[in-house]
Coordinates of C-alpha atoms (C1' of nucleotides) in Angstrom, one line a residue:
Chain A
X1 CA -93.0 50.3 -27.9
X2 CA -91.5 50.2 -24.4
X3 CA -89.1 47.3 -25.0
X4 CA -87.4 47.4 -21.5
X5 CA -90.5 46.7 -20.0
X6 CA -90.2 43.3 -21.5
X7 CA -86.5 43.2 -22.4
X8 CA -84.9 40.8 -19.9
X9 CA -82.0 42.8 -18.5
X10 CA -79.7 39.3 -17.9
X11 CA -79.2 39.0 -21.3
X12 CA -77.1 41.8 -21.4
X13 CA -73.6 40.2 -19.6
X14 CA -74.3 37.5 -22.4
X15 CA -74.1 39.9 -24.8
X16 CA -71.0 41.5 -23.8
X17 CA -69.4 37.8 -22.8
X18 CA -69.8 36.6 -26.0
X19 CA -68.7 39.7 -27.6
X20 CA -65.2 39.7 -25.3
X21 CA -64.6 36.2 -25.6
X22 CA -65.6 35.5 -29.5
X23 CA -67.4 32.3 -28.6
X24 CA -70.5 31.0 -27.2
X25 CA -68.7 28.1 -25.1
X26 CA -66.3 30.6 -24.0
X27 CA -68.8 32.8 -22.6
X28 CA -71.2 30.0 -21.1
X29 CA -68.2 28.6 -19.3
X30 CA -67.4 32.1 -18.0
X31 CA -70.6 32.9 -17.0
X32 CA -71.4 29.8 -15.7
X33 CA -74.2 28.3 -17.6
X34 CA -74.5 25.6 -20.7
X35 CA -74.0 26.3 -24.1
X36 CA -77.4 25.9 -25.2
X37 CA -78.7 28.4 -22.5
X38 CA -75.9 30.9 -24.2
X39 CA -77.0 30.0 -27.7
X40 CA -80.9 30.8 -26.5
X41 CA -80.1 33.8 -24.9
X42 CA -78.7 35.1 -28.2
X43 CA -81.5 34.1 -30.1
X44 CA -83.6 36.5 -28.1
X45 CA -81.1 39.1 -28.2
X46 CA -81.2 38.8 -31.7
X47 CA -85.0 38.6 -31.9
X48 CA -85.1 41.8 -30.1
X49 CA -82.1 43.9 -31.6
X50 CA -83.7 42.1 -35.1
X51 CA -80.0 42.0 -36.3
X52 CA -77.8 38.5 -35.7
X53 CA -75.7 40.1 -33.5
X54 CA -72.7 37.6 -34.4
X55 CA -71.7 35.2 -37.3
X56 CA -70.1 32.2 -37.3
X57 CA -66.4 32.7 -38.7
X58 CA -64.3 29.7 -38.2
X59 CA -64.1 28.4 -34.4
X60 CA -65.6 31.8 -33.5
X61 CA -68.3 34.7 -33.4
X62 CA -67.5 37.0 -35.6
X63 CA -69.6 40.3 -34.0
X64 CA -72.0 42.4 -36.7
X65 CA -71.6 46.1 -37.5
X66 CA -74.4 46.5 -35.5
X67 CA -73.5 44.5 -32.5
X68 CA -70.1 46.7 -33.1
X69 CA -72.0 49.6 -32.4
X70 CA -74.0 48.2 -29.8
X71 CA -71.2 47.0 -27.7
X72 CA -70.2 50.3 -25.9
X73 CA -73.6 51.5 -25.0
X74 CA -74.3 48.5 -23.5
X75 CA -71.1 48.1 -21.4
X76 CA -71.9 51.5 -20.0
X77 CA -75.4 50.5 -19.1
X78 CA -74.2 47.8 -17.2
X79 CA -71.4 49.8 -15.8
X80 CA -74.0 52.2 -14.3
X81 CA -76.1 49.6 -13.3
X82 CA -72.7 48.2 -11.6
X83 CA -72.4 51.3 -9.7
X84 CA -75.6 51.4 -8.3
X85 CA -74.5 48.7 -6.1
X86 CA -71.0 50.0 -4.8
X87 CA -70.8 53.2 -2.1
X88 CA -68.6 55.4 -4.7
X89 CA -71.6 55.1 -7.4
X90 CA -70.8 59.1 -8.3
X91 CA -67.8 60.1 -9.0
X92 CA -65.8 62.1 -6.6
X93 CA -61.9 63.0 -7.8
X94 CA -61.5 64.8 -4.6
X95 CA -62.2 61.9 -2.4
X96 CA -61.7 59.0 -4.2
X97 CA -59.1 56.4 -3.5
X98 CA -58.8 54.6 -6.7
X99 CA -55.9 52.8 -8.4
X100 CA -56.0 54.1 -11.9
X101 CA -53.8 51.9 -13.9
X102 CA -52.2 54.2 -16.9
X103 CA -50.4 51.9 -20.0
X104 CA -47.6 54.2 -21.9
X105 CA -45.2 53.5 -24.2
X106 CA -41.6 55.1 -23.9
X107 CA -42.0 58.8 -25.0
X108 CA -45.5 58.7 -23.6
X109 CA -44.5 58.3 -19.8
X110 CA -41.3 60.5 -20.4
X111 CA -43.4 63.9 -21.4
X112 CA -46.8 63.3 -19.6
X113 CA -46.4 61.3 -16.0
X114 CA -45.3 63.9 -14.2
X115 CA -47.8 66.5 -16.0
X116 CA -50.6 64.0 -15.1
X117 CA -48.8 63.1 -11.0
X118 CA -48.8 67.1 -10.7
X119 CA -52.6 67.4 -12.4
X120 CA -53.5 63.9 -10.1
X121 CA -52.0 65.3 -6.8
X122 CA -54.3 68.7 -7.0
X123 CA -57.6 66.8 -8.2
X124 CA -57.5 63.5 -6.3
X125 CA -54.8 63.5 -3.9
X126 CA -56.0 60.3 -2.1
X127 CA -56.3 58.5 -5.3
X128 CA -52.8 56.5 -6.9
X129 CA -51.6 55.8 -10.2
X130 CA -49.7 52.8 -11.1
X131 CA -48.2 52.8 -14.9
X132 CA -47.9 49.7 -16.7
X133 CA -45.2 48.8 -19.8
X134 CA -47.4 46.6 -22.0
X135 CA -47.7 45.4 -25.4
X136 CA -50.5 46.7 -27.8
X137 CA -52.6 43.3 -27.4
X138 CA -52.1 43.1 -23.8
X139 CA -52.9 46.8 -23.9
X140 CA -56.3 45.9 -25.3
X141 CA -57.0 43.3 -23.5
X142 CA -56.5 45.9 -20.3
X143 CA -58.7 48.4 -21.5
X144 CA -61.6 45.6 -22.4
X145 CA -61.4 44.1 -19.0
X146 CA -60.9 47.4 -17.5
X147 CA -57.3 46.2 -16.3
X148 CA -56.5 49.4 -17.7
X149 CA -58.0 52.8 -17.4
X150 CA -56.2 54.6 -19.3
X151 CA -53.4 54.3 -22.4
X152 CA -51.2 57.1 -23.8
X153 CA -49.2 56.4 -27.0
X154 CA -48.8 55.8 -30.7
X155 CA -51.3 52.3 -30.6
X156 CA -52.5 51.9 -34.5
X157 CA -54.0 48.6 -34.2
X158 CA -56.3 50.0 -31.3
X159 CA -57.8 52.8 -33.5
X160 CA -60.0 50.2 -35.3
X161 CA -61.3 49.1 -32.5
X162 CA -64.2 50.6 -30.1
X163 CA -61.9 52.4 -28.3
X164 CA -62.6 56.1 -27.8
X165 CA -59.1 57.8 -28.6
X166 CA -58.0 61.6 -28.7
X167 CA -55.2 63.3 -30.8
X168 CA -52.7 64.8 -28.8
X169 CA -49.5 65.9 -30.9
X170 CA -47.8 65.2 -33.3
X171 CA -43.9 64.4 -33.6
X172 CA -41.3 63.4 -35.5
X173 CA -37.6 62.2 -35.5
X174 CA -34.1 63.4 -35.9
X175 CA -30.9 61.6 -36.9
X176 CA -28.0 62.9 -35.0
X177 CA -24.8 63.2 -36.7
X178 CA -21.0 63.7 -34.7
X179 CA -19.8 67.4 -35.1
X180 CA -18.2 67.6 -37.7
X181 CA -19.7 65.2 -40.3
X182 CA -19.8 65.9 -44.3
X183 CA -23.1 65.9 -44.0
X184 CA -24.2 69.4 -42.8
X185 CA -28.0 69.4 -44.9
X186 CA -30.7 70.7 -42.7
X187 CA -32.7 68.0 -44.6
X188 CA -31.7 64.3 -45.2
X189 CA -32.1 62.7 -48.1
X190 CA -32.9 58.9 -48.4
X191 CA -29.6 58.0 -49.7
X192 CA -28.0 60.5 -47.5
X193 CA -29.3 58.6 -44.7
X194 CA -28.8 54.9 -46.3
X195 CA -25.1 56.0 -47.0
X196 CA -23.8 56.6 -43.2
X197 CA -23.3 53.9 -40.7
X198 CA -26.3 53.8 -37.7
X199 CA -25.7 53.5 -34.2
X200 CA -29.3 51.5 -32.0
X201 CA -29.8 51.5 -29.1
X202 CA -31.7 48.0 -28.8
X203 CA -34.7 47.4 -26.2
X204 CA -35.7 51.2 -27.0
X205 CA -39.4 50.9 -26.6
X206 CA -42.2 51.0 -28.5
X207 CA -41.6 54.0 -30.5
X208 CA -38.2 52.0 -31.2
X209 CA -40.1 49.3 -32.1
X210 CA -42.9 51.1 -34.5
X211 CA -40.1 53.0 -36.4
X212 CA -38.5 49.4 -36.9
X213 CA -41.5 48.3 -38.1
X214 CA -41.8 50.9 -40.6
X215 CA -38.5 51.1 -41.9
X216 CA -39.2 47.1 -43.0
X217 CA -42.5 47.4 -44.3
X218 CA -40.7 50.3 -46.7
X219 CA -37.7 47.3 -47.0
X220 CA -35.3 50.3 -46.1
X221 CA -32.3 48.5 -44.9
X222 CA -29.8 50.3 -43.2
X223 CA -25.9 50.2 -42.1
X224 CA -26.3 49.7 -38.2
Chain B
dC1 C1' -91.3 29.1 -17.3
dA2 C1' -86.2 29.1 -17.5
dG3 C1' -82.4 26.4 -17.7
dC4 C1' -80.4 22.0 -17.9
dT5 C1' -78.5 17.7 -20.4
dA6 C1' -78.2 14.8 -24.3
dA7 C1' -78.4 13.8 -29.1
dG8 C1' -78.1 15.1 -33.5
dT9 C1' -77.1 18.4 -37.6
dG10 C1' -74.3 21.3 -40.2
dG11 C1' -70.4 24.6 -41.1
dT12 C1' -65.5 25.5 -41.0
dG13 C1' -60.6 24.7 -40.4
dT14 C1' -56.8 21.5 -40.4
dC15 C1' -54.3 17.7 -41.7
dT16 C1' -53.2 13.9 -44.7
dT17 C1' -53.2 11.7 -49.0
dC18 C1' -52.9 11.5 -53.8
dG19 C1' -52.5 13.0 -58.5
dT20 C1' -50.4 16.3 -61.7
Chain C
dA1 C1' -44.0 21.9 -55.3
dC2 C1' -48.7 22.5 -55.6
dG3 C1' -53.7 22.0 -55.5
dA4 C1' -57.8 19.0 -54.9
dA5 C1' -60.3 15.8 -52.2
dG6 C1' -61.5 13.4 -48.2
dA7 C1' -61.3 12.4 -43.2
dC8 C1' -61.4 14.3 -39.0
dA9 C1' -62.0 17.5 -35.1
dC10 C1' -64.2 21.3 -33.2
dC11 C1' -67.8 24.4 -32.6
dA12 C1' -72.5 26.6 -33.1
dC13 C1' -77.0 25.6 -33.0
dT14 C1' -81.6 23.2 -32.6
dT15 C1' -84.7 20.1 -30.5
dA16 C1' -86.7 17.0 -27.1
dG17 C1' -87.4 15.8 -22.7
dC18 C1' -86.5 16.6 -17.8
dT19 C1' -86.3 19.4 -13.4
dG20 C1' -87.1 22.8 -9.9

DNA sequence: CAGCTAAGTGGTGTCTTCGT
DNA sequence: ACGAAGACACCACTTAGCTG
């Protein structure tokens, strides 16, 4: 069955509206139509995908597995269909003149802005990079409104979501003791390092933050 | 025919009250 | 202090009738 044939193609923004915004209001007052048209709409998406699509949970739509699934694919679609319609519809690194908006934590734009300026500057050197300091939700947000192109860190909370992500390396800290100290042990123990006094350096970062995070949901309480 | 408004129904969360 | 029950608000959804 050719379903695009009959499939009507507007639906599609009401799909991903809904999806974005968690609400059928919330989406008809974005896109500028009533509530009911939104709530039809989805019935014939759902008709036509023969999975709900979205449940009611509380004040909001919950999305489906399915609808999960689907989301990507269809923002693509309509992100080629998008670029039909503008002059730099193929991609050109060498000529474009594109913003791309890069979200890093702390250790993130320390070892790879000026790998990725250097790689930038040979590929696309009419093109700019701006980098942004944001939290993990306004990091999201970003890269679901296309805000952001682009985020380099540690970002757990983001890996559940439809994000595409890729490994890059893994690392670890160190403590740093004066010269000196009693305690010379390549490796410290737990009550090794419960037992000394810490120094912080406060407003770190988020890798600051994250190890902060862990040492509490351990309950490790230390002597800063 | 698609989309609108209006009215009505039903589900869910929140808040308040009351009994234990 | 705690949980159950009821009132209330909010939201999703359906339906009917209207309009362009």
């Amino acid at each position: 069955m050719d379903v695009t044939r009959s499939f009507d193609l507007n639906l599609l923004p009401v799909l991903v509206t809904v999806y974005e915004h968690g609400s059928v209001t919330a989406a008809a007052e974005h896109l500028g139509m009533s509530q009911s048209a939104i709530s039809t709409a989805l019935a014939k998406l759902r008709l036509t995908y023969g999975d709900p699509l979205f449940h009611r949970v509380g004040h909001g739509m919950q999305p489906t597995a399915r609808m999960r699934g689907l989301i990507e694919p269809v923002r693509e679609a309509l992100s080629r269909v998008d670029g039909t319609f503008t002059s730099e519809s193929v991609f050109n690194a060498s000529t474009t003149a594109r913003t791309f908006t890069l979200a890093m934590s702390d250790l993130g734009e320390m070892v790879f802005m000026p790998k990725i300026l250097r790689r930038i500057r040979q590929l696309a050197p009419r093109a700019s990079v701006r980098s942004v300091a944001a939290s993990a939700t306004q990091i999201e947000r970003g890269l679901e409104t296309g805000e952001v192109d682009l985020a380099v860190g540690y970002f757990p909370d983001l890996r559940e979501k439809s994000f595409a992500d890729k490994h890059l390396f893994f690392h670890h800290f160190v403590c740093l003791l004066r010269a000196g100290h009693p305690i010379t042990a390549s490796t410290l123990s737990m009550s090794q390092f419960l037992s000394v006094e810490h120094a912080v350096v406060y407003g770190a970062g988020r890798t600051y933050e994250i190890f902060e995070r862990y040492l509490k949901s351990k309950k490790i309480h230390r002597r800063v």
